[in-house]
mmCIF file with all atom_site columns, C-alpha atoms in Angstrom:
data_model
loop_
_atom_site.group_PDB
_atom_site.id
_atom_site.type_symbol
_atom_site.label_atom_id
_atom_site.label_alt_id
_atom_site.label_comp_id
_atom_site.label_asym_id
_atom_site.label_entity_id
_atom_site.label_seq_id
_atom_site.pdbx_PDB_ins_code
_atom_site.Cartn_x
_atom_site.Cartn_y
_atom_site.Cartn_z
_atom_site.occupancy
_atom_site.B_iso_or_equiv
_atom_site.pdbx_formal_charge
_atom_site.auth_seq_id
_atom_site.auth_comp_id
_atom_site.auth_asym_id
_atom_site.auth_atom_id
_atom_site.pdbx_PDB_model_num
ATOM 1   C CA . SER A 1 1   ? 4.316   -14.799 12.636  1.00 82.00 ? 1   SER A CA 1
ATOM 2   C CA . GLN A 1 2   ? 5.355   -12.110 10.261  1.00 84.00 ? 2   GLN A CA 1
ATOM 3   C CA . THR A 1 3   ? 5.667   -8.465  11.602  1.00 90.00 ? 3   THR A CA 1
ATOM 4   C CA . ILE A 1 4   ? 6.605   -5.277  10.582  1.00 94.00 ? 4   ILE A CA 1
ATOM 5   C CA . HIS A 1 5   ? 7.807   -2.371  12.741  1.00 94.00 ? 5   HIS A CA 1
ATOM 6   C CA . GLN A 1 6   ? 8.091   1.188   11.680  1.00 95.00 ? 6   GLN A CA 1
ATOM 7   C CA . TRP A 1 7   ? 9.172   4.222   13.710  1.00 93.00 ? 7   TRP A CA 1
ATOM 8   C CA . PRO A 1 8   ? 8.622   6.912   14.771  1.00 93.00 ? 8   PRO A CA 1
ATOM 9   C CA . ALA A 1 9   ? 4.914   7.241   14.324  1.00 92.00 ? 9   ALA A CA 1
ATOM 10  C CA . THR A 1 10  ? 5.098   11.122  13.992  1.00 94.00 ? 10  THR A CA 1
ATOM 11  C CA . LEU A 1 11  ? 7.952   13.452  13.248  1.00 96.00 ? 11  LEU A CA 1
ATOM 12  C CA . VAL A 1 12  ? 8.358   17.248  12.902  1.00 97.00 ? 12  VAL A CA 1
ATOM 13  C CA . GLN A 1 13  ? 11.441  18.452  11.548  1.00 97.00 ? 13  GLN A CA 1
ATOM 14  C CA . PRO A 1 14  ? 12.751  21.785  10.298  1.00 97.00 ? 14  PRO A CA 1
ATOM 15  C CA . VAL A 1 15  ? 13.719  22.429  6.620   1.00 97.00 ? 15  VAL A CA 1
ATOM 16  C CA . GLY A 1 16  ? 17.274  21.501  6.089   1.00 97.00 ? 16  GLY A CA 1
ATOM 17  C CA . SER A 1 17  ? 17.466  18.887  8.909   1.00 97.00 ? 17  SER A CA 1
ATOM 18  C CA . PRO A 1 18  ? 18.350  15.169  8.127   1.00 97.00 ? 18  PRO A CA 1
ATOM 19  C CA . LEU A 1 19  ? 15.966  12.509  8.303   1.00 96.00 ? 19  LEU A CA 1
ATOM 20  C CA . SER A 1 20  ? 16.065  8.581   9.277   1.00 96.00 ? 20  SER A CA 1
ATOM 21  C CA . LEU A 1 21  ? 13.092  6.430   9.210   1.00 97.00 ? 21  LEU A CA 1
ATOM 22  C CA . GLU A 1 22  ? 13.590  2.925   10.189  1.00 96.00 ? 22  GLU A CA 1
ATOM 23  C CA . CYS A 1 23  ? 11.668  0.037   9.341   1.00 96.00 ? 23  CYS A CA 1
ATOM 24  C CA . THR A 1 24  ? 12.350  -3.616  10.635  1.00 97.00 ? 24  THR A CA 1
ATOM 25  C CA . VAL A 1 25  ? 10.676  -7.163  9.640   1.00 95.00 ? 25  VAL A CA 1
ATOM 26  C CA . GLU A 1 26  ? 10.244  -10.326 11.559  1.00 93.00 ? 26  GLU A CA 1
ATOM 27  C CA . GLY A 1 27  ? 9.181   -13.743 10.883  1.00 90.00 ? 27  GLY A CA 1
ATOM 28  C CA . THR A 1 28  ? 10.584  -14.043 7.398   1.00 88.00 ? 28  THR A CA 1
ATOM 29  C CA . SER A 1 29  ? 13.965  -14.072 5.458   1.00 89.00 ? 29  SER A CA 1
ATOM 30  C CA . ASN A 1 30  ? 14.940  -12.188 2.454   1.00 89.00 ? 30  ASN A CA 1
ATOM 31  C CA . PRO A 1 31  ? 11.666  -10.207 2.084   1.00 90.00 ? 31  PRO A CA 1
ATOM 32  C CA . ASN A 1 32  ? 11.141  -7.633  -0.620  1.00 89.00 ? 32  ASN A CA 1
ATOM 33  C CA . LEU A 1 33  ? 10.892  -4.162  0.984   1.00 93.00 ? 33  LEU A CA 1
ATOM 34  C CA . TYR A 1 34  ? 9.172   -1.081  0.128   1.00 93.00 ? 34  TYR A CA 1
ATOM 35  C CA . TRP A 1 35  ? 9.012   2.607   0.965   1.00 95.00 ? 35  TRP A CA 1
ATOM 36  C CA . TYR A 1 36  ? 5.853   4.487   -0.164  1.00 93.00 ? 36  TYR A CA 1
ATOM 37  C CA . ARG A 1 37  ? 4.709   7.973   0.519   1.00 93.00 ? 37  ARG A CA 1
ATOM 38  C CA . GLN A 1 38  ? 1.310   9.676   0.571   1.00 88.00 ? 38  GLN A CA 1
ATOM 39  C CA . ALA A 1 39  ? 0.863   13.086  0.094   1.00 77.00 ? 39  ALA A CA 1
ATOM 40  C CA . ALA A 1 40  ? -2.394  14.578  0.756   1.00 71.00 ? 40  ALA A CA 1
ATOM 41  C CA . GLY A 1 41  ? -4.903  13.788  -1.918  1.00 66.00 ? 41  GLY A CA 1
ATOM 42  C CA . ARG A 1 42  ? -2.370  11.951  -4.169  1.00 69.00 ? 42  ARG A CA 1
ATOM 43  C CA . GLY A 1 43  ? -2.504  8.024   -3.166  1.00 79.00 ? 43  GLY A CA 1
ATOM 44  C CA . LEU A 1 44  ? 0.449   6.055   -2.718  1.00 86.00 ? 44  LEU A CA 1
ATOM 45  C CA . GLN A 1 45  ? 3.582   6.720   -4.383  1.00 87.00 ? 45  GLN A CA 1
ATOM 46  C CA . LEU A 1 46  ? 6.508   4.073   -4.466  1.00 89.00 ? 46  LEU A CA 1
ATOM 47  C CA . LEU A 1 47  ? 9.788   5.540   -3.587  1.00 93.00 ? 47  LEU A CA 1
ATOM 48  C CA . PHE A 1 48  ? 12.185  2.725   -3.362  1.00 94.00 ? 48  PHE A CA 1
ATOM 49  C CA . TYR A 1 49  ? 12.102  -1.098  -3.298  1.00 90.00 ? 49  TYR A CA 1
ATOM 50  C CA . SER A 1 50  ? 14.766  -3.693  -2.404  1.00 93.00 ? 50  SER A CA 1
ATOM 51  C CA . VAL A 1 51  ? 14.947  -7.368  -3.281  1.00 89.00 ? 51  VAL A CA 1
ATOM 52  C CA . GLY A 1 52  ? 17.944  -8.029  -1.066  1.00 91.00 ? 52  GLY A CA 1
ATOM 53  C CA . ILE A 1 53  ? 20.819  -6.549  1.223   1.00 93.00 ? 53  ILE A CA 1
ATOM 54  C CA . GLY A 1 54  ? 22.422  -3.606  -0.694  1.00 90.00 ? 54  GLY A CA 1
ATOM 55  C CA . GLN A 1 55  ? 20.040  -3.752  -3.549  1.00 92.00 ? 55  GLN A CA 1
ATOM 56  C CA . ILE A 1 56  ? 17.854  -0.745  -3.678  1.00 93.00 ? 56  ILE A CA 1
ATOM 57  C CA . SER A 1 57  ? 15.767  0.527   -6.677  1.00 91.00 ? 57  SER A CA 1
ATOM 58  C CA . SER A 1 58  ? 14.527  4.188   -6.803  1.00 90.00 ? 58  SER A CA 1
ATOM 59  C CA . GLU A 1 59  ? 11.297  4.890   -8.573  1.00 83.00 ? 59  GLU A CA 1
ATOM 60  C CA . VAL A 1 60  ? 11.257  8.566   -8.677  1.00 81.00 ? 60  VAL A CA 1
ATOM 61  C CA . PRO A 1 61  ? 14.072  11.172  -8.479  1.00 73.00 ? 61  PRO A CA 1
ATOM 62  C CA . GLN A 1 62  ? 13.623  12.950  -5.133  1.00 79.00 ? 62  GLN A CA 1
ATOM 63  C CA . ASN A 1 63  ? 15.604  14.261  -2.132  1.00 89.00 ? 63  ASN A CA 1
ATOM 64  C CA . LEU A 1 64  ? 15.624  11.002  -0.203  1.00 94.00 ? 64  LEU A CA 1
ATOM 65  C CA . SER A 1 65  ? 17.621  7.836   -0.215  1.00 95.00 ? 65  SER A CA 1
ATOM 66  C CA . ALA A 1 66  ? 17.179  4.389   1.008   1.00 96.00 ? 66  ALA A CA 1
ATOM 67  C CA . SER A 1 67  ? 19.448  1.767   2.520   1.00 96.00 ? 67  SER A CA 1
ATOM 68  C CA . ARG A 1 68  ? 19.235  -1.819  3.390   1.00 97.00 ? 68  ARG A CA 1
ATOM 69  C CA . PRO A 1 69  ? 22.058  -2.756  5.842   1.00 95.00 ? 69  PRO A CA 1
ATOM 70  C CA . GLN A 1 70  ? 20.526  -5.953  7.009   1.00 95.00 ? 70  GLN A CA 1
ATOM 71  C CA . ASP A 1 71  ? 18.178  -8.376  5.521   1.00 95.00 ? 71  ASP A CA 1
ATOM 72  C CA . ARG A 1 72  ? 15.241  -7.079  7.475   1.00 95.00 ? 72  ARG A CA 1
ATOM 73  C CA . GLN A 1 73  ? 16.036  -3.604  8.047   1.00 96.00 ? 73  GLN A CA 1
ATOM 74  C CA . PHE A 1 74  ? 15.153  -0.771  5.677   1.00 97.00 ? 74  PHE A CA 1
ATOM 75  C CA . ILE A 1 75  ? 16.033  2.826   6.214   1.00 97.00 ? 75  ILE A CA 1
ATOM 76  C CA . LEU A 1 76  ? 14.936  5.987   4.616   1.00 97.00 ? 76  LEU A CA 1
ATOM 77  C CA . SER A 1 77  ? 17.033  8.909   4.800   1.00 96.00 ? 77  SER A CA 1
ATOM 78  C CA . SER A 1 78  ? 17.497  12.517  3.761   1.00 96.00 ? 78  SER A CA 1
ATOM 79  C CA . LYS A 1 79  ? 20.643  14.851  4.409   1.00 96.00 ? 79  LYS A CA 1
ATOM 80  C CA . LYS A 1 80  ? 18.343  17.932  4.072   1.00 96.00 ? 80  LYS A CA 1
ATOM 81  C CA . LEU A 1 81  ? 14.816  17.908  4.273   1.00 96.00 ? 81  LEU A CA 1
ATOM 82  C CA . LEU A 1 82  ? 12.614  20.170  2.024   1.00 95.00 ? 82  LEU A CA 1
ATOM 83  C CA . LEU A 1 83  ? 9.036   21.490  2.831   1.00 94.00 ? 83  LEU A CA 1
ATOM 84  C CA . SER A 1 84  ? 7.763   19.128  0.046   1.00 91.00 ? 84  SER A CA 1
ATOM 85  C CA . ASP A 1 85  ? 9.072   16.069  1.836   1.00 93.00 ? 85  ASP A CA 1
ATOM 86  C CA . SER A 1 86  ? 6.142   16.270  4.141   1.00 93.00 ? 86  SER A CA 1
ATOM 87  C CA . GLY A 1 87  ? 3.733   13.285  4.025   1.00 92.00 ? 87  GLY A CA 1
ATOM 88  C CA . PHE A 1 88  ? 2.757   10.065  5.335   1.00 93.00 ? 88  PHE A CA 1
ATOM 89  C CA . TYR A 1 89  ? 5.396   7.399   4.769   1.00 95.00 ? 89  TYR A CA 1
ATOM 90  C CA . LEU A 1 90  ? 4.760   3.664   4.800   1.00 94.00 ? 90  LEU A CA 1
ATOM 91  C CA . CYS A 1 91  ? 7.168   0.728   4.884   1.00 95.00 ? 91  CYS A CA 1
ATOM 92  C CA . ALA A 1 92  ? 6.121   -2.661  3.355   1.00 92.00 ? 92  ALA A CA 1
ATOM 93  C CA . PHE A 1 93  ? 7.159   -6.052  2.816   1.00 91.00 ? 93  PHE A CA 1
ATOM 94  C CA . ASP A 1 94  ? 6.261   -9.216  0.976   1.00 85.00 ? 94  ASP A CA 1
ATOM 95  C CA . SER A 1 95  ? 7.785   -12.413 1.155   1.00 79.00 ? 95  SER A CA 1
ATOM 96  C CA . GLY A 1 96  ? 9.123   -12.623 -2.302  1.00 70.00 ? 96  GLY A CA 1
ATOM 97  C CA . THR A 1 97  ? 8.205   -16.240 -2.719  1.00 70.00 ? 97  THR A CA 1
ATOM 98  C CA . GLY A 1 98  ? 4.981   -18.516 -2.603  1.00 61.00 ? 98  GLY A CA 1
ATOM 99  C CA . VAL A 1 99  ? 1.726   -16.664 -2.537  1.00 60.00 ? 99  VAL A CA 1
ATOM 100 C CA . PRO A 1 100 ? 2.336   -12.972 -2.418  1.00 70.00 ? 100 PRO A CA 1
ATOM 101 C CA . GLU A 1 101 ? 0.915   -10.628 0.358   1.00 80.00 ? 101 GLU A CA 1
ATOM 102 C CA . ALA A 1 102 ? 2.171   -7.260  1.343   1.00 84.00 ? 102 ALA A CA 1
ATOM 103 C CA . PHE A 1 103 ? 2.137   -6.268  4.852   1.00 89.00 ? 103 PHE A CA 1
ATOM 104 C CA . PHE A 1 104 ? 2.364   -2.533  5.901   1.00 92.00 ? 104 PHE A CA 1
ATOM 105 C CA . GLY A 1 105 ? 3.907   -0.766  8.898   1.00 93.00 ? 105 GLY A CA 1
ATOM 106 C CA . GLN A 1 106 ? 1.639   1.690   10.804  1.00 92.00 ? 106 GLN A CA 1
ATOM 107 C CA . GLY A 1 107 ? 3.188   4.792   8.916   1.00 93.00 ? 107 GLY A CA 1
ATOM 108 C CA . THR A 1 108 ? 5.243   7.858   9.963   1.00 95.00 ? 108 THR A CA 1
ATOM 109 C CA . ARG A 1 109 ? 3.510   11.114  9.562   1.00 93.00 ? 109 ARG A CA 1
ATOM 110 C CA . LEU A 1 110 ? 6.394   13.638  8.732   1.00 95.00 ? 110 LEU A CA 1
ATOM 111 C CA . THR A 1 111 ? 5.757   17.393  9.005   1.00 95.00 ? 111 THR A CA 1
ATOM 112 C CA . VAL A 1 112 ? 8.717   19.589  7.662   1.00 96.00 ? 112 VAL A CA 1
ATOM 113 C CA . VAL A 1 113 ? 8.280   23.182  8.980   1.00 97.00 ? 113 VAL A CA 1
ATOM 114 C CA . ALA B 2 1   ? 4.633   -1.944  -17.430 1.00 69.00 ? 1   ALA B CA 1
ATOM 115 C CA . GLN B 2 2   ? 1.552   -2.882  -15.391 1.00 75.00 ? 2   GLN B CA 1
ATOM 116 C CA . SER B 2 3   ? -0.959  -0.242  -14.136 1.00 86.00 ? 3   SER B CA 1
ATOM 117 C CA . VAL B 2 4   ? -3.915  -0.079  -11.947 1.00 91.00 ? 4   VAL B CA 1
ATOM 118 C CA . THR B 2 5   ? -6.835  2.253   -12.085 1.00 93.00 ? 5   THR B CA 1
ATOM 119 C CA . GLN B 2 6   ? -9.559  3.075   -9.622  1.00 94.00 ? 6   GLN B CA 1
ATOM 120 C CA . LEU B 2 7   ? -12.290 4.959   -10.906 1.00 92.00 ? 7   LEU B CA 1
ATOM 121 C CA . GLY B 2 8   ? -13.447 7.750   -8.507  1.00 90.00 ? 8   GLY B CA 1
ATOM 122 C CA . SER B 2 9   ? -11.100 9.055   -5.894  1.00 90.00 ? 9   SER B CA 1
ATOM 123 C CA . HIS B 2 10  ? -14.266 9.772   -3.616  1.00 94.00 ? 10  HIS B CA 1
ATOM 124 C CA . VAL B 2 11  ? -17.367 7.680   -3.306  1.00 95.00 ? 11  VAL B CA 1
ATOM 125 C CA . SER B 2 12  ? -20.216 8.619   -0.965  1.00 96.00 ? 12  SER B CA 1
ATOM 126 C CA . VAL B 2 13  ? -22.773 6.044   0.191   1.00 97.00 ? 13  VAL B CA 1
ATOM 127 C CA . SER B 2 14  ? -25.544 5.793   2.607   1.00 97.00 ? 14  SER B CA 1
ATOM 128 C CA . GLU B 2 15  ? -25.482 3.561   5.567   1.00 97.00 ? 15  GLU B CA 1
ATOM 129 C CA . GLY B 2 16  ? -27.132 0.306   4.386   1.00 97.00 ? 16  GLY B CA 1
ATOM 130 C CA . ALA B 2 17  ? -26.501 0.955   0.691   1.00 97.00 ? 17  ALA B CA 1
ATOM 131 C CA . LEU B 2 18  ? -24.464 -1.014  -1.601  1.00 97.00 ? 18  LEU B CA 1
ATOM 132 C CA . VAL B 2 19  ? -20.595 -0.213  -1.771  1.00 97.00 ? 19  VAL B CA 1
ATOM 133 C CA . LEU B 2 20  ? -19.072 -0.444  -5.191  1.00 97.00 ? 20  LEU B CA 1
ATOM 134 C CA . LEU B 2 21  ? -15.470 0.462   -5.763  1.00 98.00 ? 21  LEU B CA 1
ATOM 135 C CA . ARG B 2 22  ? -14.119 -0.043  -9.222  1.00 97.00 ? 22  ARG B CA 1
ATOM 136 C CA . CYS B 2 23  ? -10.539 -1.348  -10.288 1.00 96.00 ? 23  CYS B CA 1
ATOM 137 C CA . ASN B 2 24  ? -9.070  -2.169  -13.485 1.00 95.00 ? 24  ASN B CA 1
ATOM 138 C CA . TYR B 2 25  ? -5.561  -3.562  -14.196 1.00 93.00 ? 25  TYR B CA 1
ATOM 139 C CA . SER B 2 26  ? -3.306  -3.498  -17.352 1.00 89.00 ? 26  SER B CA 1
ATOM 140 C CA . SER B 2 27  ? -1.299  -6.685  -17.662 1.00 78.00 ? 27  SER B CA 1
ATOM 141 C CA . SER B 2 28  ? -0.835  -9.107  -20.436 1.00 73.00 ? 28  SER B CA 1
ATOM 142 C CA . VAL B 2 29  ? -0.821  -11.890 -17.864 1.00 74.00 ? 29  VAL B CA 1
ATOM 143 C CA . PRO B 2 30  ? -3.290  -11.904 -15.030 1.00 76.00 ? 30  PRO B CA 1
ATOM 144 C CA . PRO B 2 31  ? -1.660  -10.626 -11.992 1.00 84.00 ? 31  PRO B CA 1
ATOM 145 C CA . TYR B 2 32  ? -2.237  -11.312 -8.343  1.00 88.00 ? 32  TYR B CA 1
ATOM 146 C CA . LEU B 2 33  ? -4.730  -8.601  -7.297  1.00 92.00 ? 33  LEU B CA 1
ATOM 147 C CA . PHE B 2 34  ? -5.467  -7.236  -3.852  1.00 93.00 ? 34  PHE B CA 1
ATOM 148 C CA . TRP B 2 35  ? -7.659  -4.686  -1.988  1.00 96.00 ? 35  TRP B CA 1
ATOM 149 C CA . TYR B 2 36  ? -6.473  -2.759  0.939   1.00 95.00 ? 36  TYR B CA 1
ATOM 150 C CA . VAL B 2 37  ? -8.079  -0.544  3.456   1.00 96.00 ? 37  VAL B CA 1
ATOM 151 C CA . GLN B 2 38  ? -6.574  2.502   5.275   1.00 93.00 ? 38  GLN B CA 1
ATOM 152 C CA . TYR B 2 39  ? -8.088  4.060   8.216   1.00 91.00 ? 39  TYR B CA 1
ATOM 153 C CA . PRO B 2 40  ? -6.559  7.699   9.039   1.00 85.00 ? 40  PRO B CA 1
ATOM 154 C CA . ASN B 2 41  ? -3.162  7.805   10.090  1.00 81.00 ? 41  ASN B CA 1
ATOM 155 C CA . GLN B 2 42  ? -2.831  4.228   9.777   1.00 86.00 ? 42  GLN B CA 1
ATOM 156 C CA . GLY B 2 43  ? -0.891  1.512   7.493   1.00 88.00 ? 43  GLY B CA 1
ATOM 157 C CA . LEU B 2 44  ? -2.708  -0.468  5.021   1.00 91.00 ? 44  LEU B CA 1
ATOM 158 C CA . GLN B 2 45  ? -4.741  -3.594  5.937   1.00 93.00 ? 45  GLN B CA 1
ATOM 159 C CA . LEU B 2 46  ? -5.484  -6.396  3.637   1.00 92.00 ? 46  LEU B CA 1
ATOM 160 C CA . LEU B 2 47  ? -9.109  -7.029  2.829   1.00 95.00 ? 47  LEU B CA 1
ATOM 161 C CA . LEU B 2 48  ? -8.966  -9.685  0.358   1.00 95.00 ? 48  LEU B CA 1
ATOM 162 C CA . LYS B 2 49  ? -6.804  -10.988 -2.462  1.00 92.00 ? 49  LYS B CA 1
ATOM 163 C CA . TYR B 2 50  ? -7.098  -13.106 -5.648  1.00 92.00 ? 50  TYR B CA 1
ATOM 164 C CA . THR B 2 51  ? -4.289  -15.380 -6.498  1.00 87.00 ? 51  THR B CA 1
ATOM 165 C CA . THR B 2 52  ? -5.505  -18.443 -8.513  1.00 84.00 ? 52  THR B CA 1
ATOM 166 C CA . GLY B 2 53  ? -8.897  -20.385 -8.561  1.00 85.00 ? 53  GLY B CA 1
ATOM 167 C CA . ALA B 2 54  ? -12.342 -19.180 -7.472  1.00 88.00 ? 54  ALA B CA 1
ATOM 168 C CA . THR B 2 55  ? -12.786 -15.824 -9.130  1.00 91.00 ? 55  THR B CA 1
ATOM 169 C CA . LEU B 2 56  ? -15.141 -14.537 -6.407  1.00 96.00 ? 56  LEU B CA 1
ATOM 170 C CA . VAL B 2 57  ? -13.056 -13.691 -3.362  1.00 96.00 ? 57  VAL B CA 1
ATOM 171 C CA . LYS B 2 58  ? -14.452 -13.194 0.054   1.00 96.00 ? 58  LYS B CA 1
ATOM 172 C CA . GLY B 2 59  ? -12.644 -10.955 2.589   1.00 95.00 ? 59  GLY B CA 1
ATOM 173 C CA . ILE B 2 60  ? -13.003 -9.297  5.951   1.00 93.00 ? 60  ILE B CA 1
ATOM 174 C CA . ASN B 2 61  ? -15.881 -7.056  7.045   1.00 93.00 ? 61  ASN B CA 1
ATOM 175 C CA . GLY B 2 62  ? -18.210 -8.469  4.637   1.00 96.00 ? 62  GLY B CA 1
ATOM 176 C CA . PHE B 2 63  ? -16.405 -7.389  1.526   1.00 97.00 ? 63  PHE B CA 1
ATOM 177 C CA . GLU B 2 64  ? -15.879 -9.245  -1.654  1.00 97.00 ? 64  GLU B CA 1
ATOM 178 C CA . ALA B 2 65  ? -14.421 -8.883  -5.027  1.00 98.00 ? 65  ALA B CA 1
ATOM 179 C CA . GLU B 2 66  ? -14.644 -10.507 -8.397  1.00 96.00 ? 66  GLU B CA 1
ATOM 180 C CA . PHE B 2 67  ? -11.859 -11.086 -10.735 1.00 95.00 ? 67  PHE B CA 1
ATOM 181 C CA . LYS B 2 68  ? -12.986 -10.854 -14.483 1.00 94.00 ? 68  LYS B CA 1
ATOM 182 C CA . LYS B 2 69  ? -10.310 -11.511 -16.689 1.00 91.00 ? 69  LYS B CA 1
ATOM 183 C CA . SER B 2 70  ? -12.225 -10.574 -19.803 1.00 91.00 ? 70  SER B CA 1
ATOM 184 C CA . GLU B 2 71  ? -12.880 -7.047  -18.283 1.00 93.00 ? 71  GLU B CA 1
ATOM 185 C CA . THR B 2 72  ? -9.571  -6.843  -16.655 1.00 93.00 ? 72  THR B CA 1
ATOM 186 C CA . SER B 2 73  ? -11.405 -5.761  -13.449 1.00 95.00 ? 73  SER B CA 1
ATOM 187 C CA . PHE B 2 74  ? -11.389 -6.555  -9.746  1.00 96.00 ? 74  PHE B CA 1
ATOM 188 C CA . HIS B 2 75  ? -14.279 -4.625  -8.250  1.00 98.00 ? 75  HIS B CA 1
ATOM 189 C CA . LEU B 2 76  ? -14.893 -4.512  -4.638  1.00 98.00 ? 76  LEU B CA 1
ATOM 190 C CA . THR B 2 77  ? -18.431 -4.642  -3.293  1.00 98.00 ? 77  THR B CA 1
ATOM 191 C CA . LYS B 2 78  ? -20.220 -4.851  0.296   1.00 98.00 ? 78  LYS B CA 1
ATOM 192 C CA . PRO B 2 79  ? -24.138 -5.393  0.114   1.00 97.00 ? 79  PRO B CA 1
ATOM 193 C CA . SER B 2 80  ? -24.772 -2.846  3.108   1.00 97.00 ? 80  SER B CA 1
ATOM 194 C CA . ALA B 2 81  ? -22.504 -0.074  4.046   1.00 97.00 ? 81  ALA B CA 1
ATOM 195 C CA . HIS B 2 82  ? -21.660 0.492   7.820   1.00 96.00 ? 82  HIS B CA 1
ATOM 196 C CA . MET B 2 83  ? -20.290 3.701   9.378   1.00 96.00 ? 83  MET B CA 1
ATOM 197 C CA . SER B 2 84  ? -17.143 1.863   10.148  1.00 95.00 ? 84  SER B CA 1
ATOM 198 C CA . ASP B 2 85  ? -16.588 1.387   6.451   1.00 96.00 ? 85  ASP B CA 1
ATOM 199 C CA . ALA B 2 86  ? -15.559 4.924   6.084   1.00 96.00 ? 86  ALA B CA 1
ATOM 200 C CA . ALA B 2 87  ? -11.953 4.775   5.056   1.00 95.00 ? 87  ALA B CA 1
ATOM 201 C CA . GLU B 2 88  ? -9.543  4.844   1.963   1.00 94.00 ? 88  GLU B CA 1
ATOM 202 C CA . TYR B 2 89  ? -9.491  1.863   -0.234  1.00 96.00 ? 89  TYR B CA 1
ATOM 203 C CA . PHE B 2 90  ? -6.553  0.730   -2.534  1.00 95.00 ? 90  PHE B CA 1
ATOM 204 C CA . CYS B 2 91  ? -6.464  -1.920  -5.269  1.00 95.00 ? 91  CYS B CA 1
ATOM 205 C CA . ALA B 2 92  ? -3.147  -3.393  -6.016  1.00 91.00 ? 92  ALA B CA 1
ATOM 206 C CA . SER B 2 93  ? -1.574  -5.798  -8.495  1.00 89.00 ? 93  SER B CA 1
ATOM 207 C CA . LEU B 2 94  ? 1.391   -8.072  -8.443  1.00 83.00 ? 94  LEU B CA 1
ATOM 208 C CA . GLN B 2 95  ? 2.859   -9.796  -11.459 1.00 76.00 ? 95  GLN B CA 1
ATOM 209 C CA . ALA B 2 96  ? 3.508   -13.348 -10.521 1.00 66.00 ? 96  ALA B CA 1
ATOM 210 C CA . ALA B 2 97  ? 6.882   -13.177 -12.377 1.00 52.00 ? 97  ALA B CA 1
ATOM 211 C CA . GLY B 2 98  ? 7.838   -9.844  -10.775 1.00 54.00 ? 98  GLY B CA 1
ATOM 212 C CA . ASN B 2 99  ? 8.267   -8.456  -7.359  1.00 63.00 ? 99  ASN B CA 1
ATOM 213 C CA . LYS B 2 100 ? 6.709   -5.057  -6.951  1.00 73.00 ? 100 LYS B CA 1
ATOM 214 C CA . LEU B 2 101 ? 3.244   -4.151  -6.024  1.00 79.00 ? 101 LEU B CA 1
ATOM 215 C CA . THR B 2 102 ? 1.275   -1.560  -8.169  1.00 84.00 ? 102 THR B CA 1
ATOM 216 C CA . PHE B 2 103 ? -1.201  0.495   -6.486  1.00 88.00 ? 103 PHE B CA 1
ATOM 217 C CA . GLY B 2 104 ? -4.156  2.182   -7.846  1.00 91.00 ? 104 GLY B CA 1
ATOM 218 C CA . GLY B 2 105 ? -4.874  5.935   -6.816  1.00 90.00 ? 105 GLY B CA 1
ATOM 219 C CA . GLY B 2 106 ? -7.050  4.985   -4.105  1.00 93.00 ? 106 GLY B CA 1
ATOM 220 C CA . THR B 2 107 ? -10.829 5.698   -3.335  1.00 95.00 ? 107 THR B CA 1
ATOM 221 C CA . ARG B 2 108 ? -11.961 7.442   -0.212  1.00 94.00 ? 108 ARG B CA 1
ATOM 222 C CA . VAL B 2 109 ? -15.513 6.209   0.936   1.00 96.00 ? 109 VAL B CA 1
ATOM 223 C CA . LEU B 2 110 ? -17.744 8.421   3.021   1.00 96.00 ? 110 LEU B CA 1
ATOM 224 C CA . VAL B 2 111 ? -20.716 6.752   4.534   1.00 97.00 ? 111 VAL B CA 1
ATOM 225 C CA . LYS B 2 112 ? -23.646 9.144   5.453   1.00 96.00 ? 112 LYS B CA 1
ATOM 226 C CA . PRO B 2 113 ? -25.942 8.152   8.195   1.00 94.00 ? 113 PRO B CA 1
#
């Protein structure tokens, strides 16, 4: 079966520190991968999506970057966190073929202090 | 570009009353449509989806939604609200020819006893 793992669940980081959030998918090949952010009261904002290894599209200018070093691995990074990077980050995937359905990770609550 | 609009960022209903959450999409070609539910500090869980065929779609937890092409709508309903329905609900669309989910802004549901 298809599953998605996202970690860590919670993270408290000081301003200026680096960030690495990881997401892995099982049970499918060549999925489309997504990183979303939820800031308080602002809904879901698509940050990055990827249709294949090394193919990353950025939706909004920001302090974050994404990488896809392997087919089923998606990493969200920052070199220096800002206070405004605080939020709830969600990784998601869909199979990219057949009947579309997106599956979400459990999310990471990031607090930058 | 496709967009999804959810009318009302907050909805308050009494336990046992009808739940109605509105969703409209803008697309020249009818997309795939989804409703997701999110409980606090968790990822999104699929409630139901419309792909093709029957326009009335039944999902989990007693929810259903009807695709109306003429109104470009996909409203979510539940005849009788339960306290456990308190959560945030997201409508989303996906173009059959594309590969990127588009979410509405979300509607937070409060259920009063």
